[in-house]
mmCIF file of C-alpha atoms in Angstrom:
data_model
loop_
_atom_site.group_PDB
_atom_site.id
_atom_site.type_symbol
_atom_site.label_atom_id
_atom_site.label_comp_id
_atom_site.label_asym_id
_atom_site.label_seq_id
_atom_site.Cartn_x
_atom_site.Cartn_y
_atom_site.Cartn_z
ATOM 1 C CA MET Y 432 -60.718 169.344 -29.904
ATOM 2 C CA ASN Y 433 -62.313 171.556 -32.557
ATOM 3 C CA TYR Y 434 -65.121 169.506 -34.160
ATOM 4 C CA ARG Y 435 -66.009 172.099 -36.674
ATOM 5 C CA LEU Y 436 -62.940 171.220 -38.741
ATOM 6 C CA LEU Y 437 -63.962 167.617 -38.816
ATOM 7 C CA ILE Y 438 -67.363 168.537 -40.132
ATOM 8 C CA ARG Y 439 -66.145 171.067 -42.744
ATOM 9 C CA ILE Y 440 -63.409 168.879 -44.281
ATOM 10 C CA PRO Y 441 -65.681 166.019 -45.342
ATOM 11 C CA THR Y 442 -68.377 168.334 -46.841
ATOM 12 C CA ALA Y 443 -65.652 170.241 -48.765
ATOM 13 C CA LEU Y 444 -64.388 166.943 -50.181
ATOM 14 C CA ILE Y 445 -67.901 165.854 -51.073
ATOM 15 C CA VAL Y 446 -68.616 169.135 -52.880
ATOM 16 C CA ILE Y 447 -65.363 168.914 -54.771
ATOM 17 C CA SER Y 448 -65.897 165.275 -55.726
ATOM 18 C CA LYS Y 449 -69.411 166.091 -56.994
ATOM 19 C CA MET Y 450 -68.033 168.885 -59.064
ATOM 20 C CA LEU Y 451 -65.409 166.605 -60.670
ATOM 21 C CA PHE Y 452 -68.005 163.991 -61.245
ATOM 22 C CA VAL Y 453 -70.211 166.585 -63.140
ATOM 23 C CA VAL Y 454 -67.303 167.734 -65.168
ATOM 24 C CA CYS Y 455 -66.464 164.153 -66.221
ATOM 25 C CA LEU Y 456 -70.167 163.530 -67.286
ATOM 26 C CA VAL Y 457 -70.162 166.736 -69.340
ATOM 27 C CA ALA Y 458 -66.909 165.850 -70.975
ATOM 28 C CA GLN Y 459 -68.209 162.411 -71.952
ATOM 29 C CA ALA Y 460 -71.480 163.818 -73.185
ATOM 30 C CA GLU Y 461 -69.729 166.200 -75.510
ATOM 31 C CA ALA Y 462 -67.311 163.724 -76.969
ATOM 32 C CA PRO Y 463 -69.139 160.321 -77.191
ATOM 33 C CA ALA Y 464 -66.680 157.478 -77.412
ATOM 34 C CA GLY Y 465 -66.812 155.154 -80.383
ATOM 35 C CA LEU Y 466 -67.664 157.738 -83.101
ATOM 36 C CA PRO Y 467 -65.894 157.223 -86.487
ATOM 37 C CA PRO Y 468 -63.301 159.910 -87.130
ATOM 38 C CA GLU Y 469 -65.303 161.322 -90.118
ATOM 39 C CA VAL Y 470 -68.432 161.817 -88.030
ATOM 40 C CA GLU Y 471 -66.522 163.451 -85.300
ATOM 41 C CA ALA Y 472 -64.626 165.637 -87.804
ATOM 42 C CA ALA Y 473 -68.008 166.730 -89.268
ATOM 43 C CA GLN Y 474 -69.404 167.572 -85.818
ATOM 44 C CA LEU Y 475 -66.304 169.612 -84.961
ATOM 45 C CA ARG Y 476 -66.490 171.526 -88.364
ATOM 46 C CA ILE Y 477 -70.072 172.547 -87.517
ATOM 47 C CA LYS Y 478 -69.120 173.526 -83.965
ATOM 48 C CA LEU Y 479 -66.031 175.510 -85.094
ATOM 49 C CA TYR Y 480 -67.967 177.264 -87.851
ATOM 50 C CA GLN Y 481 -70.821 178.293 -85.594
ATOM 51 C CA GLY Y 482 -68.646 179.078 -82.550
ATOM 52 C CA GLN Y 483 -65.502 180.574 -84.093
ATOM 53 C CA GLU Y 484 -65.249 181.119 -87.828
ATOM 54 C CA TYR Y 485 -68.650 182.867 -88.503
ATOM 55 C CA PRO Y 486 -68.520 185.265 -85.482
ATOM 56 C CA LEU Y 487 -64.858 186.099 -86.160
ATOM 57 C CA GLN Y 488 -65.543 186.820 -89.850
ATOM 58 C CA ARG Y 489 -68.514 189.081 -88.864
ATOM 59 C CA ARG Y 490 -66.375 191.006 -86.221
ATOM 60 C CA VAL Y 491 -63.541 191.481 -88.694
ATOM 61 C CA LEU Y 492 -65.942 192.731 -91.368
ATOM 62 C CA GLU Y 493 -67.704 195.081 -88.942
ATOM 63 C CA SER Y 494 -64.422 196.482 -87.803
ATOM 64 C CA LYS Y 495 -63.302 196.985 -91.375
ATOM 65 C CA ILE Y 496 -66.538 198.706 -92.213
ATOM 66 C CA ARG Y 497 -66.161 201.015 -89.287
ATOM 67 C CA VAL Y 498 -62.634 201.982 -90.421
ATOM 68 C CA ALA Y 499 -63.871 202.449 -94.058
ATOM 69 C CA LYS Y 500 -66.711 204.710 -92.862
ATOM 70 C CA ALA Y 501 -64.298 206.795 -90.865
ATOM 71 C CA ARG Y 502 -62.000 207.149 -93.880
ATOM 72 C CA VAL Y 503 -64.865 208.283 -96.088
ATOM 73 C CA GLU Y 504 -65.976 210.775 -93.500
ATOM 74 C CA SER Y 505 -62.391 212.028 -93.127
ATOM 75 C CA PHE Y 506 -61.967 212.534 -96.789
ATOM 76 C CA GLU Y 507 -65.320 214.342 -97.058
ATOM 77 C CA ARG Y 508 -64.081 216.723 -94.310
ATOM 78 C CA GLN Y 509 -60.771 217.131 -96.036
ATOM 79 C CA ARG Y 510 -62.490 217.856 -99.367
ATOM 80 C CA GLU Y 511 -64.704 220.428 -97.720
ATOM 81 C CA GLU Y 512 -61.675 222.213 -96.278
ATOM 82 C CA TYR Y 513 -59.877 222.238 -99.627
ATOM 83 C CA ASP Y 514 -62.846 223.432 -101.488
ATOM 84 C CA GLN Y 515 -62.574 226.841 -99.873
ATOM 85 C CA PHE Y 516 -59.421 227.371 -101.864
ATOM 86 C CA THR Y 517 -60.853 226.604 -105.322
ATOM 87 C CA LYS Y 518 -62.826 229.859 -105.501
ATOM 88 C CA PHE Y 519 -59.963 231.663 -107.279
ATOM 89 C CA GLN Y 520 -60.631 232.606 -110.957
ATOM 90 C CA HIS Y 521 -57.394 231.875 -112.485
ATOM 91 C CA SER Y 522 -55.804 229.132 -110.533
ATOM 92 C CA ALA Y 523 -56.572 226.622 -107.746
ATOM 93 C CA PRO Y 524 -53.929 226.299 -105.134
ATOM 94 C CA LEU Y 525 -53.444 222.860 -103.777
ATOM 95 C CA PHE Y 526 -54.936 221.312 -106.931
ATOM 96 C CA GLY Y 527 -52.824 218.151 -106.651
ATOM 97 C CA GLN Y 528 -53.923 217.602 -103.039
ATOM 98 C CA ILE Y 529 -57.541 218.301 -103.827
ATOM 99 C CA GLU Y 530 -57.358 215.616 -106.593
ATOM 100 C CA PHE Y 531 -55.638 213.190 -104.313
ATOM 101 C CA VAL Y 532 -58.305 213.602 -101.710
ATOM 102 C CA LYS Y 533 -61.037 213.031 -104.303
ATOM 103 C CA ILE Y 534 -59.475 209.883 -105.524
ATOM 104 C CA ALA Y 535 -58.843 208.604 -102.076
ATOM 105 C CA GLN Y 536 -62.539 209.351 -101.193
ATOM 106 C CA VAL Y 537 -63.766 207.305 -104.134
ATOM 107 C CA ALA Y 538 -61.447 204.393 -103.166
ATOM 108 C CA ALA Y 539 -62.598 204.533 -99.571
ATOM 109 C CA GLU Y 540 -66.206 204.600 -100.671
ATOM 110 C CA GLU Y 541 -65.694 201.645 -102.987
ATOM 111 C CA GLU Y 542 -63.899 199.722 -100.231
ATOM 112 C CA LEU Y 543 -66.873 200.432 -97.826
ATOM 113 C CA LYS Y 544 -69.326 199.228 -100.530
ATOM 114 C CA THR Y 545 -67.382 196.054 -101.068
ATOM 115 C CA LEU Y 546 -67.109 195.348 -97.375
ATOM 116 C CA SER Y 547 -70.787 195.964 -96.862
ATOM 117 C CA GLN Y 548 -71.629 193.604 -99.654
ATOM 118 C CA GLU Y 549 -69.213 190.971 -98.221
ATOM 119 C CA LYS Y 550 -70.850 191.138 -94.893
ATOM 120 C CA SER Y 551 -74.282 190.930 -96.451
ATOM 121 C CA LEU Y 552 -73.290 187.803 -98.384
ATOM 122 C CA LEU Y 553 -71.793 186.306 -95.187
ATOM 123 C CA GLU Y 554 -74.992 186.762 -93.361
ATOM 124 C CA ARG Y 555 -77.218 185.709 -96.185
ATOM 125 C CA PHE Y 556 -75.462 182.369 -96.745
ATOM 126 C CA HIS Y 557 -74.708 181.601 -93.101
ATOM 127 C CA GLN Y 558 -77.714 179.213 -92.853
ATOM 128 C CA ASP Y 559 -76.768 177.548 -96.116
ATOM 129 C CA LYS Y 560 -73.196 176.897 -94.898
ATOM 130 C CA VAL Y 561 -74.581 175.473 -91.586
ATOM 131 C CA ARG Y 562 -76.935 173.151 -93.600
ATOM 132 C CA LEU Y 563 -74.195 172.022 -95.819
ATOM 133 C CA LEU Y 564 -72.048 171.105 -92.737
ATOM 134 C CA GLU Y 565 -75.025 169.251 -91.201
ATOM 135 C CA LEU Y 566 -75.557 167.294 -94.439
ATOM 136 C CA GLU Y 567 -71.902 166.386 -94.454
ATOM 137 C CA LEU Y 568 -72.282 165.084 -90.894
ATOM 138 C CA GLU Y 569 -75.396 163.102 -91.845
ATOM 139 C CA LEU Y 570 -73.500 161.538 -94.785
ATOM 140 C CA ALA Y 571 -70.679 160.551 -92.532
ATOM 141 C CA ARG Y 572 -73.145 159.014 -90.095
ATOM 142 C CA ARG Y 573 -74.855 157.055 -92.832
ATOM 143 C CA ALA Y 574 -71.502 155.769 -94.092
ATOM 144 C CA TYR Y 575 -70.869 154.109 -90.664
ATOM 145 C CA ARG Y 576 -74.308 152.527 -90.042
#
């Protein structure tokens, strides 16, 4: 008879049962029983804001800023290309296209400026938002003491 199998099976079961026990302890520690719904909701709002909403908003804004910068650079290159055709004395070929590019460049620069300011405001008031959520949690806890 192969005794190694008899030794390995119980140790594997012990390791698995220990892992399940730890998972159960962690799950109970994260969601303590008996909390009022308002307190639990306030805790979840803080957790969701810090773990999901704020990082997502930052990533979206950073992505939009990269796209806006690329647009601005593209319009600058287009404008430089079209500028070589404006050297004529009596007329400017592609005048309509040149004006379109100039307006599009201004719009892209304004969008970039707005997105940069929006990101700056998001980062500047992040701690205030977290503090507000913490105060709401504290008020919910006090209501149930």
